[in-house]
mmCIF file of C-alpha atoms in Angstrom:
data_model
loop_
_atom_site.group_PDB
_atom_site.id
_atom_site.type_symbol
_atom_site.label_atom_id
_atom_site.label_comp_id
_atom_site.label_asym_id
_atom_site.label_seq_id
_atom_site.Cartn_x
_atom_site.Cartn_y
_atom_site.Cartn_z
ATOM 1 C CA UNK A 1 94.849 86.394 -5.571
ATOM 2 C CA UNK A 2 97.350 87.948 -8.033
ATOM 3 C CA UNK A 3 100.348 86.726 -6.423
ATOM 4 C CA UNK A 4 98.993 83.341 -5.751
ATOM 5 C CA UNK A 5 97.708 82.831 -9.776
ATOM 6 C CA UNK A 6 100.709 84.564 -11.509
ATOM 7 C CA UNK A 7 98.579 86.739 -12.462
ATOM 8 C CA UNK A 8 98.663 90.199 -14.407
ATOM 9 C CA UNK A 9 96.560 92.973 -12.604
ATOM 10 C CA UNK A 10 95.037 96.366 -14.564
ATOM 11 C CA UNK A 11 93.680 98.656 -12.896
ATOM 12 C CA UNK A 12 91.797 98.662 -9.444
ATOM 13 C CA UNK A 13 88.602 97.744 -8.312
ATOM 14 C CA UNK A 14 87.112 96.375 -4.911
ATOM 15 C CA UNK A 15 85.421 93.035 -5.096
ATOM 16 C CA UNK A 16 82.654 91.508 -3.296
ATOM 17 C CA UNK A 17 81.156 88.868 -5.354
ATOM 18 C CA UNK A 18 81.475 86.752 -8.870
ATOM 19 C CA UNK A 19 79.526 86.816 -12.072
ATOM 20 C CA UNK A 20 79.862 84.091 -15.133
ATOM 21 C CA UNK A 21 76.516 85.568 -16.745
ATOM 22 C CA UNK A 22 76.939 88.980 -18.084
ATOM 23 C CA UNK A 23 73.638 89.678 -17.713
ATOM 24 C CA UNK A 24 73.210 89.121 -13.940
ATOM 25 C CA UNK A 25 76.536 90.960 -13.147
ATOM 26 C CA UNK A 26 75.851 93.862 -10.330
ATOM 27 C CA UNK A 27 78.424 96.135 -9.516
ATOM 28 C CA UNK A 28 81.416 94.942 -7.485
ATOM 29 C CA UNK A 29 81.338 91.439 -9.068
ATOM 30 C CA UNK A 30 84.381 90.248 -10.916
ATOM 31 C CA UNK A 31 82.930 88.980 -14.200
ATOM 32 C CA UNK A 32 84.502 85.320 -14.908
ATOM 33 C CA UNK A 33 85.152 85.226 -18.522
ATOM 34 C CA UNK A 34 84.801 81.435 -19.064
ATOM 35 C CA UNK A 35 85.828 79.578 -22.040
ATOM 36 C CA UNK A 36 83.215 76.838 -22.721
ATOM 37 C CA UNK A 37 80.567 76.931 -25.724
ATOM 38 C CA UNK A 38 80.898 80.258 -25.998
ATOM 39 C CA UNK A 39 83.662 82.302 -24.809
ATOM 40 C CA UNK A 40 82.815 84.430 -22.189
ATOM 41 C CA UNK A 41 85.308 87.367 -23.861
ATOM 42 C CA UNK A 42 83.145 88.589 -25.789
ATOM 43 C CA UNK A 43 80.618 89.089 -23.365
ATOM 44 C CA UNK A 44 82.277 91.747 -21.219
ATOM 45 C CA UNK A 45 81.386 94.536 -22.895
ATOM 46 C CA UNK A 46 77.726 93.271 -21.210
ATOM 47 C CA UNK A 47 78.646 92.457 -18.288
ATOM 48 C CA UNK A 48 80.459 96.467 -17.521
ATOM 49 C CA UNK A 49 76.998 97.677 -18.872
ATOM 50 C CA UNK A 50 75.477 95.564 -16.278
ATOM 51 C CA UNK A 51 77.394 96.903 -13.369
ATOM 52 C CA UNK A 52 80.531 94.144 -13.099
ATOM 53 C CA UNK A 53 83.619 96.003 -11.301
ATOM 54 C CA UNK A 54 86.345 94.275 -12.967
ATOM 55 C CA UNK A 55 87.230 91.016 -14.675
ATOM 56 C CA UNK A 56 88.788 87.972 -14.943
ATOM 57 C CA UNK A 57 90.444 87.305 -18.010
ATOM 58 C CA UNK A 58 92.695 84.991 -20.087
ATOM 59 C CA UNK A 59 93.737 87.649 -22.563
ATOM 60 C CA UNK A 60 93.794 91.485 -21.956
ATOM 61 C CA UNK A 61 90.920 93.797 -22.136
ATOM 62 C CA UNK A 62 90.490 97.520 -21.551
ATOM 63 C CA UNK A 63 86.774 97.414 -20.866
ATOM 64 C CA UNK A 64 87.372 96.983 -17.093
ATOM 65 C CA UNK A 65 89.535 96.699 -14.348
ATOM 66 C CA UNK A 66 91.187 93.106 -14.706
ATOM 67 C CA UNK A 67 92.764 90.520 -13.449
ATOM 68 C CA UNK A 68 94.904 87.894 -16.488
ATOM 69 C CA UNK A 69 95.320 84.689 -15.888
ATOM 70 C CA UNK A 70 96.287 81.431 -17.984
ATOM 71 C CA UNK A 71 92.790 79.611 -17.419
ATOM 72 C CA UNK A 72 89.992 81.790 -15.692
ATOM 73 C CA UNK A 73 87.953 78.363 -14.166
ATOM 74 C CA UNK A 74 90.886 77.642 -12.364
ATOM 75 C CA UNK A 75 91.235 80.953 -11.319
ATOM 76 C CA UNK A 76 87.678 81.063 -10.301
ATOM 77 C CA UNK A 77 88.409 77.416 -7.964
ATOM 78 C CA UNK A 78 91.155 79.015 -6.788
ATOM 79 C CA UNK A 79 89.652 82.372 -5.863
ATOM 80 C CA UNK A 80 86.944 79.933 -3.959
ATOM 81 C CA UNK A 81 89.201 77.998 -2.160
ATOM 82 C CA UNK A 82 91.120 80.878 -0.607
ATOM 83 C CA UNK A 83 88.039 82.114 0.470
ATOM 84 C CA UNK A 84 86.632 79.106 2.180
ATOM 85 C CA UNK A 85 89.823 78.877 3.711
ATOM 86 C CA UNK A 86 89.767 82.359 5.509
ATOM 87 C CA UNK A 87 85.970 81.256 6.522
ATOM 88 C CA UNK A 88 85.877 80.895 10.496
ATOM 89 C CA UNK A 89 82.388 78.930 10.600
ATOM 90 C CA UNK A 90 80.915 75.766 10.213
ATOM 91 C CA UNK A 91 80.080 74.490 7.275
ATOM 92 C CA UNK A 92 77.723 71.704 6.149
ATOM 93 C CA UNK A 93 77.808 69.895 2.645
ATOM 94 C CA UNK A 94 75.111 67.132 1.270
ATOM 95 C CA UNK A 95 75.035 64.739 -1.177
ATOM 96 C CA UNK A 96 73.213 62.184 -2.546
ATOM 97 C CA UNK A 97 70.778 60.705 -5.858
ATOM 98 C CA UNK A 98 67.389 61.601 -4.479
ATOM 99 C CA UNK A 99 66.385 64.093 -2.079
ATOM 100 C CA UNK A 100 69.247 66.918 -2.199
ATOM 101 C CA UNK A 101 67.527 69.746 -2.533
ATOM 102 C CA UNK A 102 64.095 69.316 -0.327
ATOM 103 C CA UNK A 103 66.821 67.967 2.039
ATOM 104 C CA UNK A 104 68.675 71.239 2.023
ATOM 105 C CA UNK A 105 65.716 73.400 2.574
ATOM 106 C CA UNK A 106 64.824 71.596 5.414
ATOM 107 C CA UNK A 107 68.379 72.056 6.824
ATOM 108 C CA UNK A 108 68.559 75.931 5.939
ATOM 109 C CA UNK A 109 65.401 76.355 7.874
ATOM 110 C CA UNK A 110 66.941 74.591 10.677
ATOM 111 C CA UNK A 111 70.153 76.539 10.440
ATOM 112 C CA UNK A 112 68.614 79.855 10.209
ATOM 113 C CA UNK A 113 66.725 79.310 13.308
ATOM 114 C CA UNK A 114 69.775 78.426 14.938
ATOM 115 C CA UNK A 115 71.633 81.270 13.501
ATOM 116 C CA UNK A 116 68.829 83.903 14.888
ATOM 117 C CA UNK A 117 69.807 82.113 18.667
ATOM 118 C CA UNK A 118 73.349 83.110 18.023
ATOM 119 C CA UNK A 119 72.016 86.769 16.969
ATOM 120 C CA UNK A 120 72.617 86.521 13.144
ATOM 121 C CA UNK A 121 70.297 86.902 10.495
ATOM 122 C CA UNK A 122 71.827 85.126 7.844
ATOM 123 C CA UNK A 123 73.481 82.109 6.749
ATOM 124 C CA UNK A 124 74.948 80.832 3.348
ATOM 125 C CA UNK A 125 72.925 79.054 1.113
ATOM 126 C CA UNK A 126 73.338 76.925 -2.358
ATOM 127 C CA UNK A 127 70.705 78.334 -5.014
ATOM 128 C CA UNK A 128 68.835 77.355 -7.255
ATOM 129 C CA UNK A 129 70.892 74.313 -8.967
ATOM 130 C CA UNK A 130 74.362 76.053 -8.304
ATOM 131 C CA UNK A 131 75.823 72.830 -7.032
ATOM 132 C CA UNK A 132 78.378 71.958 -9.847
ATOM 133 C CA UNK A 133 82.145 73.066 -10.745
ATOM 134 C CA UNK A 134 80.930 76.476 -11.469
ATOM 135 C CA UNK A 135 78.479 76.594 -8.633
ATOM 136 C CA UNK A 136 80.074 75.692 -5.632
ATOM 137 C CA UNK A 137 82.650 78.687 -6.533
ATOM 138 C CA UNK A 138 80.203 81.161 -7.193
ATOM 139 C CA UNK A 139 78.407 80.301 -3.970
ATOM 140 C CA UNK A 140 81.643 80.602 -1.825
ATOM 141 C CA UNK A 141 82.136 83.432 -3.423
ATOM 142 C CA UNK A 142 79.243 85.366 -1.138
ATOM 143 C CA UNK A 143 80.670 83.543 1.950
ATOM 144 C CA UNK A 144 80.744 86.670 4.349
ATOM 145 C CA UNK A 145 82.583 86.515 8.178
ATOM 146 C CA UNK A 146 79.608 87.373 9.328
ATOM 147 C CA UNK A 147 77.499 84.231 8.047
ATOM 148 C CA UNK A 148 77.876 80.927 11.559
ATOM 149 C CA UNK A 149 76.876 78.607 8.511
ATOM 150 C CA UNK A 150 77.635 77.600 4.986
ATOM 151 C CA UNK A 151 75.607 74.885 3.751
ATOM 152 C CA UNK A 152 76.377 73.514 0.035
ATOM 153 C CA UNK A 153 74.187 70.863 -2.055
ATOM 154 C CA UNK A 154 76.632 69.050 -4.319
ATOM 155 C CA UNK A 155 75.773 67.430 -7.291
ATOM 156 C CA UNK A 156 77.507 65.086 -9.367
ATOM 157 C CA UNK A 157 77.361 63.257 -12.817
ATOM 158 C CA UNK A 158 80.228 60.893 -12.782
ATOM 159 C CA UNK A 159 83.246 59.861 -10.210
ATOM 160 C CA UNK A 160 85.390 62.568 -9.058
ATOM 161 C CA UNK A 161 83.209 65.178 -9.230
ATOM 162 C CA UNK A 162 81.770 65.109 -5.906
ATOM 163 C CA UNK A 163 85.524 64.944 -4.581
ATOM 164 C CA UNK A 164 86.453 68.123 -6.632
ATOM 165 C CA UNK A 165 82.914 69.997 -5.367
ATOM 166 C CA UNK A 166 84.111 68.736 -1.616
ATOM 167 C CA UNK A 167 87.890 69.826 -1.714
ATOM 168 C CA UNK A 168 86.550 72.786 -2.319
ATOM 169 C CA UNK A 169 83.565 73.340 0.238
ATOM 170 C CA UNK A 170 85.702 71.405 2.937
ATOM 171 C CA UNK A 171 82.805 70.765 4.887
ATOM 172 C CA UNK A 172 83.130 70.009 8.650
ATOM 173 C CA UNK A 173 79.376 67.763 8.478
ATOM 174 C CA UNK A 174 78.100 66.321 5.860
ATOM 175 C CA UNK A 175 75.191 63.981 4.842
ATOM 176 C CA UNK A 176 75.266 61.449 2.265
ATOM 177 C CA UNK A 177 70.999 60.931 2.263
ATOM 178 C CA UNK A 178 71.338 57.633 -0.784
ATOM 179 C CA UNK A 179 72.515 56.373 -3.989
ATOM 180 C CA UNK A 180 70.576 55.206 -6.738
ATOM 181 C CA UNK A 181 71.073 54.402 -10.506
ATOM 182 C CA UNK A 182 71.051 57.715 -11.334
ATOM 183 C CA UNK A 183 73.507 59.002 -14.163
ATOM 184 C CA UNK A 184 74.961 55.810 -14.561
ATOM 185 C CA UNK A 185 76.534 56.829 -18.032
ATOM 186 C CA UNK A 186 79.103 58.762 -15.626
ATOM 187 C CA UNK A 187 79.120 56.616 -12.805
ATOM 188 C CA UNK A 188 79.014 53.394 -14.753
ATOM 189 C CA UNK A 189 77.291 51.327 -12.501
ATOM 190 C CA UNK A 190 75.492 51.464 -9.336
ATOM 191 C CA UNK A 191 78.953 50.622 -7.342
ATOM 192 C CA UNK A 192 80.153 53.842 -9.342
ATOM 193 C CA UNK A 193 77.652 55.833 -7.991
ATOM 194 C CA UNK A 194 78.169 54.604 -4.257
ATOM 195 C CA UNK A 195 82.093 55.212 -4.807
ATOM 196 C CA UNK A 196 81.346 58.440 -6.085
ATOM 197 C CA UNK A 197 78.816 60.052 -3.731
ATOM 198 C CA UNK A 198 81.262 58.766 -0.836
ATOM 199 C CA UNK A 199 83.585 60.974 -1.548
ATOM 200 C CA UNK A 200 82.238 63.502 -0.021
ATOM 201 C CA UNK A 201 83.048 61.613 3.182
ATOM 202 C CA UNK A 202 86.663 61.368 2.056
ATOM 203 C CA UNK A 203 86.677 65.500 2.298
ATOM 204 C CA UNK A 204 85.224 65.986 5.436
ATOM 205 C CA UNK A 205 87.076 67.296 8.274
ATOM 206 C CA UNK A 206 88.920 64.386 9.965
ATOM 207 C CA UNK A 207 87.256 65.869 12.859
ATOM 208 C CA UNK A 208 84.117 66.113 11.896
ATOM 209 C CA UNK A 209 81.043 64.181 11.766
ATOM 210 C CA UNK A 210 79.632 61.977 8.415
ATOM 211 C CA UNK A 211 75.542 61.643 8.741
ATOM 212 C CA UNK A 212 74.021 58.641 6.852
ATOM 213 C CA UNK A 213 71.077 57.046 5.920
ATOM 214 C CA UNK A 214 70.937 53.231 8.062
ATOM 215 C CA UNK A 215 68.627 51.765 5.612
ATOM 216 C CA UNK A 216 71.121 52.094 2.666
ATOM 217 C CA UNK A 217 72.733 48.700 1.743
ATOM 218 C CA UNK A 218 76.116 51.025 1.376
ATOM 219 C CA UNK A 219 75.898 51.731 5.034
ATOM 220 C CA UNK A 220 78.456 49.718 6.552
ATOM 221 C CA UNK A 221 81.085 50.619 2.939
ATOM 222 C CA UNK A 222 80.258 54.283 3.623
ATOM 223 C CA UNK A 223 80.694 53.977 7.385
ATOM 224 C CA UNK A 224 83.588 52.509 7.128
ATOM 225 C CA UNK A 225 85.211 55.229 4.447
ATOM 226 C CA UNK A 226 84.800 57.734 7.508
ATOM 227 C CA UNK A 227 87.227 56.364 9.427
ATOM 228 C CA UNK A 228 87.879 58.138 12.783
ATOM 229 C CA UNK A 229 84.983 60.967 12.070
ATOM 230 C CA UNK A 230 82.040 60.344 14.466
ATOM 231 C CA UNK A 231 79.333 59.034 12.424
ATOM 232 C CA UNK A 232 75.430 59.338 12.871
ATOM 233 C CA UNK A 233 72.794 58.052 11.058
ATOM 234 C CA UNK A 234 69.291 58.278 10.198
ATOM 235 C CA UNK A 235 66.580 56.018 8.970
ATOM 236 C CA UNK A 236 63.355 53.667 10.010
ATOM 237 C CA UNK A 237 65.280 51.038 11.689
ATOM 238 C CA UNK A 238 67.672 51.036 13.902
ATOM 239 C CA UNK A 239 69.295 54.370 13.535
ATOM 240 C CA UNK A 240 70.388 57.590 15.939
ATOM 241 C CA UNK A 241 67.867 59.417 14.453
ATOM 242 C CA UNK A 242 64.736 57.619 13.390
ATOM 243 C CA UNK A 243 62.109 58.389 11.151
ATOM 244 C CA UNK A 244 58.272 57.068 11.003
ATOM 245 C CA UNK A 245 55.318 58.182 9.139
ATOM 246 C CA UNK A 246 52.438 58.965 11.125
ATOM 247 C CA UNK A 247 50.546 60.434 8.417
ATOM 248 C CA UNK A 248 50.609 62.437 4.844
ATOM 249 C CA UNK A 249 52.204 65.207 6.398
ATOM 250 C CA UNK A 250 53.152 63.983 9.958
ATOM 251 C CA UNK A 251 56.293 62.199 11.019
ATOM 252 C CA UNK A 252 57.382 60.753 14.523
ATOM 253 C CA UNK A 253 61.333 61.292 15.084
ATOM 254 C CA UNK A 254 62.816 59.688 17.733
ATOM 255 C CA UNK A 255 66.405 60.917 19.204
ATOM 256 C CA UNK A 256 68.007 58.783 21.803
ATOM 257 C CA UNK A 257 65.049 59.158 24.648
ATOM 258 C CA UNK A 258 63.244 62.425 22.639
ATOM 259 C CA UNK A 259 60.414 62.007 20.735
ATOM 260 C CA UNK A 260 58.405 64.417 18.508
ATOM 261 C CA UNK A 261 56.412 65.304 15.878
ATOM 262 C CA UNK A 262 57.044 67.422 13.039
ATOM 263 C CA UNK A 263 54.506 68.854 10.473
ATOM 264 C CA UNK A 264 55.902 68.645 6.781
ATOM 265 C CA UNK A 265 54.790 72.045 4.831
#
């Protein structure tokens, strides 16, 4: 990462996760010292006391090991992005105004079961509300070779956010679940919102596959922003995968000529 960032390297340290709050820094995180508010400088005195290996720096410190470079968030992006690169598995992203997080608990479940088929015990998982600039990178950041998925909840608060968050998972599915007038001070309007949250679409593999909801009027717009990526969709209507209520905590899901039940906890 030196080379690549023109960066200035003291000292050495090895390097298995990233930090941006001093006092949740364990050792062998890099501590991100992020200008914002507050500048995250003056915080790494904390963050050695609180175990960080090293840090990443715009100006030089002798605290710990560290690693200069001109802006540390675009450091941090970058650090991500070389690491999702080197990433072998499949990764899913979501999206969407309503829903993201049930949604991707649902899907981890899912994945995790799958993952225990295939003999692993773990996949990658957004937490908490670590869906953002900063979260996305710190999440990639405990991508391990070891992990058969990565799946990433992106949020968004205006256009070209979700594109940024998406460059950087590069997801190979992903699932736009809705858009609704949600944030619309960043967005603008409700056609903001649909233009925004599609482009996640716009950043998924041109090989992969683009799951969406057939009972959102921006079906057909969204379907046709995926191009030559296969396409599914889910909803009550006419849909691959379709949805009915049965009860409170029952619902009916019918796949192609599969049908089933499934309890909601």
């Amino acid at each position: 990462m030196a080379v690549d960032l023109n960066a200035k390297v003291v000292g050495d340290a090895l390097i298995s996760g990233l930090a941006i709050d001093s006092r949740q820094a364990k050792d062998g995180d890099l501590f991100v010292a992020l200008i914002a508010e507050r500048d995250g400088h003056t915080f790494i005195d904390d963050a050695a006391r609180s175990g960080a290996s090293a840090a990443l720096v715009s100006h030089p410190t002798s605290v710990l090991p560290s690693i200069c470079v001109s802006d540390t968030q675009v450091a941090m992006t970058a650090l991500a992005r070389s690491i999702r690169a080197s990433y072998a598995g499949t990764v899913l992203a979501l999206t969407g105004s309503q829903g993201k997080t049930s949604t991707r608990g649902f899907l981890a479940s899912i994945l995790l079961s799958m993952a225990r088929r295939m003999n692993h015990n773990e996949i990658l998982v957004t937490q908490g509300n670590l869906n953002n600039h900063l979260g996305v990178p710190l999440t990639i950041a405990r991508l391990r070779p070891h992990h058969p998925f990565a799946l990433f909840e992106l949020g968004a608060s205006a256009v070209g956010e979700i594109a940024d968050l998406a460059s950087i998972a590069q997801p190979h599915i992903s699932a736009l679940l809705n858009a609704r007038a949600a944030h619309l001070e960043g967005f603008g309007s409700i056609a903001g919102v649909i233009q925004g949250k599609g482009e996640i679409i716009d950043h998924t593999d041109p090989d992969g596959t683009v799951i969406l909801n057939a009972d959102e009027p921006a079906l057909e717009q969204w379907s046709a922003r995926a191009g030559h990526r296969h396409v599914m969709t889910f909803g009550r209507q006419t849909a691959d995968v379709r949805w009915t209520p049965m009860s409170p905590q029952d619902v009916r899901l019918d796949v192609q000529d599969l049908a089933m039940t499934v309890r909601l906890p």
